[in-house]
mmCIF file of C-alpha atoms in Angstrom:
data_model
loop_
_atom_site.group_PDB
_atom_site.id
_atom_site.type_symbol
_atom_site.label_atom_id
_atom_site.label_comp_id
_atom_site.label_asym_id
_atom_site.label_seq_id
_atom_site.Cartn_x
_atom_site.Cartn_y
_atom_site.Cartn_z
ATOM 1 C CA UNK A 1 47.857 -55.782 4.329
ATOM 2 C CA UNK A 2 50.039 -53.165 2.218
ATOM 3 C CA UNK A 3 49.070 -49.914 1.775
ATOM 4 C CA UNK A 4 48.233 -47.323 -0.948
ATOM 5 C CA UNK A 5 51.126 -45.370 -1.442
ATOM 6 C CA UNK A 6 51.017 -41.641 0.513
ATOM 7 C CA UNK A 7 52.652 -39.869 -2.169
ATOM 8 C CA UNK A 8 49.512 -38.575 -3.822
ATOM 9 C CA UNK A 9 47.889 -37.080 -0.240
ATOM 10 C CA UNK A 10 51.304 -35.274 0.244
ATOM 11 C CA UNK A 11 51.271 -33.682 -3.029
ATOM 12 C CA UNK A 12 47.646 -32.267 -2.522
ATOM 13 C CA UNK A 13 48.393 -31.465 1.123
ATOM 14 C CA UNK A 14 51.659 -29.739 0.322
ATOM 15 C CA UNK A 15 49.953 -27.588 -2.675
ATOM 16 C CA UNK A 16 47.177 -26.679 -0.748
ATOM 17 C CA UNK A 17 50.311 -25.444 2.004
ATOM 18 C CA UNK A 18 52.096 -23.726 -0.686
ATOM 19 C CA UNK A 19 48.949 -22.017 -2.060
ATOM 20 C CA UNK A 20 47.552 -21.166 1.175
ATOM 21 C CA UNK A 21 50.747 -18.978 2.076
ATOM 22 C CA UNK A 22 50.794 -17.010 -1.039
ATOM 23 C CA UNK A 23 53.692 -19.033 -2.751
ATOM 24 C CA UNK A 24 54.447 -20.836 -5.991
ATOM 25 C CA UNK A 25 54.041 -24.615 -6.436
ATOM 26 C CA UNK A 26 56.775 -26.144 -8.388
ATOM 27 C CA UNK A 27 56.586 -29.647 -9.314
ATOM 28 C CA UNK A 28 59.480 -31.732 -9.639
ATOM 29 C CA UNK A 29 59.492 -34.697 -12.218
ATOM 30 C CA UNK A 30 61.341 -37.510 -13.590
ATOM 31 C CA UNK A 31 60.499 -36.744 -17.241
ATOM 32 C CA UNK A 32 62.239 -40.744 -17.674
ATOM 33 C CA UNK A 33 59.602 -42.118 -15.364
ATOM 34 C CA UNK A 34 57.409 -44.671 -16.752
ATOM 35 C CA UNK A 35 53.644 -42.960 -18.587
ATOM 36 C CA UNK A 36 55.461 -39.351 -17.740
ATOM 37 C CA UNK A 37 54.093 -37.196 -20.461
ATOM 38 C CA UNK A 38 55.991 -33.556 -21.079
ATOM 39 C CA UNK A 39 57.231 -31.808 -23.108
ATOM 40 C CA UNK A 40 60.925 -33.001 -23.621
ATOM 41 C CA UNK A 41 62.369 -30.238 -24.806
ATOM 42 C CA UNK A 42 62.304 -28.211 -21.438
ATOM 43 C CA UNK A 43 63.866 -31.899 -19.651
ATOM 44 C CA UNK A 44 67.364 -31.111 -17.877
ATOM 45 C CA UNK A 45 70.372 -33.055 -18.662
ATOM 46 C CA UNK A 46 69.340 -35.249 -15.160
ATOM 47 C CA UNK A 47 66.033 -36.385 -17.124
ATOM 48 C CA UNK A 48 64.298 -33.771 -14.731
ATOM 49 C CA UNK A 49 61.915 -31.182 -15.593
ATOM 50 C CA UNK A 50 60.051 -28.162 -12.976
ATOM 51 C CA UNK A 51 56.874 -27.358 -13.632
ATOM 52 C CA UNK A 52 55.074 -24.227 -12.231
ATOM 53 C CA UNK A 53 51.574 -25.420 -10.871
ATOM 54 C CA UNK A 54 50.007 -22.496 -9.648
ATOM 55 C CA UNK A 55 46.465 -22.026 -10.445
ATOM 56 C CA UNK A 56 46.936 -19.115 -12.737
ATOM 57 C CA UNK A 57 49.549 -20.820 -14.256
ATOM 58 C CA UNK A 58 47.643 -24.020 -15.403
ATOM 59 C CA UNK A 59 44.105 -25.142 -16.641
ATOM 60 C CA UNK A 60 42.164 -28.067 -14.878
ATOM 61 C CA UNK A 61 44.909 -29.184 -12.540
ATOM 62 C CA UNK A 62 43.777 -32.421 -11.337
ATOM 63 C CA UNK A 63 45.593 -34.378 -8.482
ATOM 64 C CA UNK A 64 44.582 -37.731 -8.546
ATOM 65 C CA UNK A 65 45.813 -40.690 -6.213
ATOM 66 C CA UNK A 66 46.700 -41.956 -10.173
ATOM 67 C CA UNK A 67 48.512 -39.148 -11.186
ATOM 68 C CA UNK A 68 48.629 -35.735 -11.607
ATOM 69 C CA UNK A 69 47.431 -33.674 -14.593
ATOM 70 C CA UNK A 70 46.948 -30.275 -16.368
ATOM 71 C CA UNK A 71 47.109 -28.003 -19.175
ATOM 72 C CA UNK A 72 50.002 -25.333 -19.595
ATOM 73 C CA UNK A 73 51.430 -23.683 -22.204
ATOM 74 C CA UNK A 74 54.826 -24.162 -23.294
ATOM 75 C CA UNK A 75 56.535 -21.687 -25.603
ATOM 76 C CA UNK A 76 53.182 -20.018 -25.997
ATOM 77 C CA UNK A 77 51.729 -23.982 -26.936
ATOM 78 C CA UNK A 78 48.764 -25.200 -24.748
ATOM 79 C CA UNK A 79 49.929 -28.684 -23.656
ATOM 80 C CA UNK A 80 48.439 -31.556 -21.787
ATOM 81 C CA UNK A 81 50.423 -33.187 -18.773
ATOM 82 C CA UNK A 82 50.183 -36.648 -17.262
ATOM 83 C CA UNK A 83 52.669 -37.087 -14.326
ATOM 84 C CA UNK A 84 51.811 -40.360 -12.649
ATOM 85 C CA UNK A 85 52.492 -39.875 -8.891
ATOM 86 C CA UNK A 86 55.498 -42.662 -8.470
ATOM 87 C CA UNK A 87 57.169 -39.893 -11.624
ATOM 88 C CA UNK A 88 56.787 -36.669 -9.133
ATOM 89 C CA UNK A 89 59.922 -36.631 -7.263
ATOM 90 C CA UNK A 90 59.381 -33.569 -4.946
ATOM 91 C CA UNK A 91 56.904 -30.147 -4.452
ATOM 92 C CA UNK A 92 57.978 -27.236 -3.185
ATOM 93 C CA UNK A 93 57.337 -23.363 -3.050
ATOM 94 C CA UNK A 94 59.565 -21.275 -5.608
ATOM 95 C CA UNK A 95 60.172 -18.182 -3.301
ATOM 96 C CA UNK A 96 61.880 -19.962 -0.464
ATOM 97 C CA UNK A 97 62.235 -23.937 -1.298
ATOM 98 C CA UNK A 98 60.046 -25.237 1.649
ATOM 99 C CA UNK A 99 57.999 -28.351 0.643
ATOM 100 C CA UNK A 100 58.718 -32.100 0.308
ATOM 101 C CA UNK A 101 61.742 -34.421 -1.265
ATOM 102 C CA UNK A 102 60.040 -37.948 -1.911
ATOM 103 C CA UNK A 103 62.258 -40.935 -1.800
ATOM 104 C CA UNK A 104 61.887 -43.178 -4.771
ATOM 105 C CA UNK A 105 59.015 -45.686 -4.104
ATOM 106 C CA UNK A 106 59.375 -50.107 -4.291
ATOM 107 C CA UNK A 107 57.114 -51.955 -6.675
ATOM 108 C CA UNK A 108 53.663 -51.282 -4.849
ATOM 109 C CA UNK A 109 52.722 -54.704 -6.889
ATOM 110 C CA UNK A 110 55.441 -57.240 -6.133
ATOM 111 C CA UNK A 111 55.575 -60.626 -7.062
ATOM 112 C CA UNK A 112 53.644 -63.122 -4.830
ATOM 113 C CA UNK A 113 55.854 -65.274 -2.610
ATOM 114 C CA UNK A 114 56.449 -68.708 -4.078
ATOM 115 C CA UNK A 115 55.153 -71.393 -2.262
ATOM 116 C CA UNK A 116 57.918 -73.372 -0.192
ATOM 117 C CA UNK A 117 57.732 -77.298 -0.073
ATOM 118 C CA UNK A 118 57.385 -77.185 3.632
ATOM 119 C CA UNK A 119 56.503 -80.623 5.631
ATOM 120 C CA UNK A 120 55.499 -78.933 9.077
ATOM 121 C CA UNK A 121 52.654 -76.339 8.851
ATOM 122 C CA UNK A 122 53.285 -72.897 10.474
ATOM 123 C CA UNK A 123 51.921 -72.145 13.555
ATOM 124 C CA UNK A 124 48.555 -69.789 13.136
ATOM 125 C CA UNK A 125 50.085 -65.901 14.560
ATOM 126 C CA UNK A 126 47.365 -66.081 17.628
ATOM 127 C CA UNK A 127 49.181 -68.875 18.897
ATOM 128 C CA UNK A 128 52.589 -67.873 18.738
ATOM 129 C CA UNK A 129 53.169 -65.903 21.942
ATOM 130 C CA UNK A 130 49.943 -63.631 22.349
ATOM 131 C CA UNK A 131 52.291 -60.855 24.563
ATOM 132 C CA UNK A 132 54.073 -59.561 21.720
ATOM 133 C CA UNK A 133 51.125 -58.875 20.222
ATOM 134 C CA UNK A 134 49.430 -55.595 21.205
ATOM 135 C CA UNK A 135 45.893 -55.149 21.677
ATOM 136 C CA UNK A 136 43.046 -53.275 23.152
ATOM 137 C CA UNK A 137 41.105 -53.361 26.537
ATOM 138 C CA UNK A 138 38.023 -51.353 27.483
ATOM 139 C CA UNK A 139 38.641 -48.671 30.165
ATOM 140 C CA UNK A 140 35.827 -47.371 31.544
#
């Protein structure tokens, strides 16, 4: 069974770090990144664009295992944000750079497998060599 992606749970563990000890959170995004919405004007050259997410530096932050969003103002201009989490690429304190580099995600929603013409069914998992597998035994 796959698993939700962890991205989200590191970026509200790691702000909650980075608050905690006083600092700044910075956000780093691909402003390219599919449903990324900010302001382009303040993107980098690299399609990259910080944002400061402090709590006194945004209204209703929201970190969401969807995304992440906020108000901030921009040039004195209140602006909505909408960062979907596979678009943040890394969080980290402004006064000494300690946080978290993600590396870039696969598809979480990949194509099924196509079925194979296969003449011989598989053998069910239980069956195929039980030691590998590991399991659990009551110790009392």
């Amino acid at each position: 069974m796959g698993m939700t992606s962890s991205r989200p749970y590191m970026i509200r563990a790691l702000y909650d770090w980075i608050v905690d000890n006083e600092c700044t959170p910075y956000l780093l995004v691909d402003a390219h990144a599919s449903d990324v919405e900010v302001p382009q004007q303040y993107v980098n050259k690299d399609g990259q664009i910080v944002l400061n997410i402090a709590p006194t530096a945004v209204v209703g932050l929201s970190i969401e295992n969807a995304a992440v969003t906020f108000n901030a103002r921009f040039g004195g201009i209140p602006t909505d944000i909408y960062v979907p989490c596979s678009g943040v690429l890394g969080i980290y304190a402004r006064e000494n750079g300690q946080g978290m580099i993600f590396e870039p995600e696969p598809d979480l929603d990949p194509e099924p497998p196509k079925p194979t013409t296969k003449t011989k069914p598989e053998k069910p998992v239980e069956s195929q060599g039980d030691s590998k597998r590991p399991s659990l035994k009551v110790v009392k």
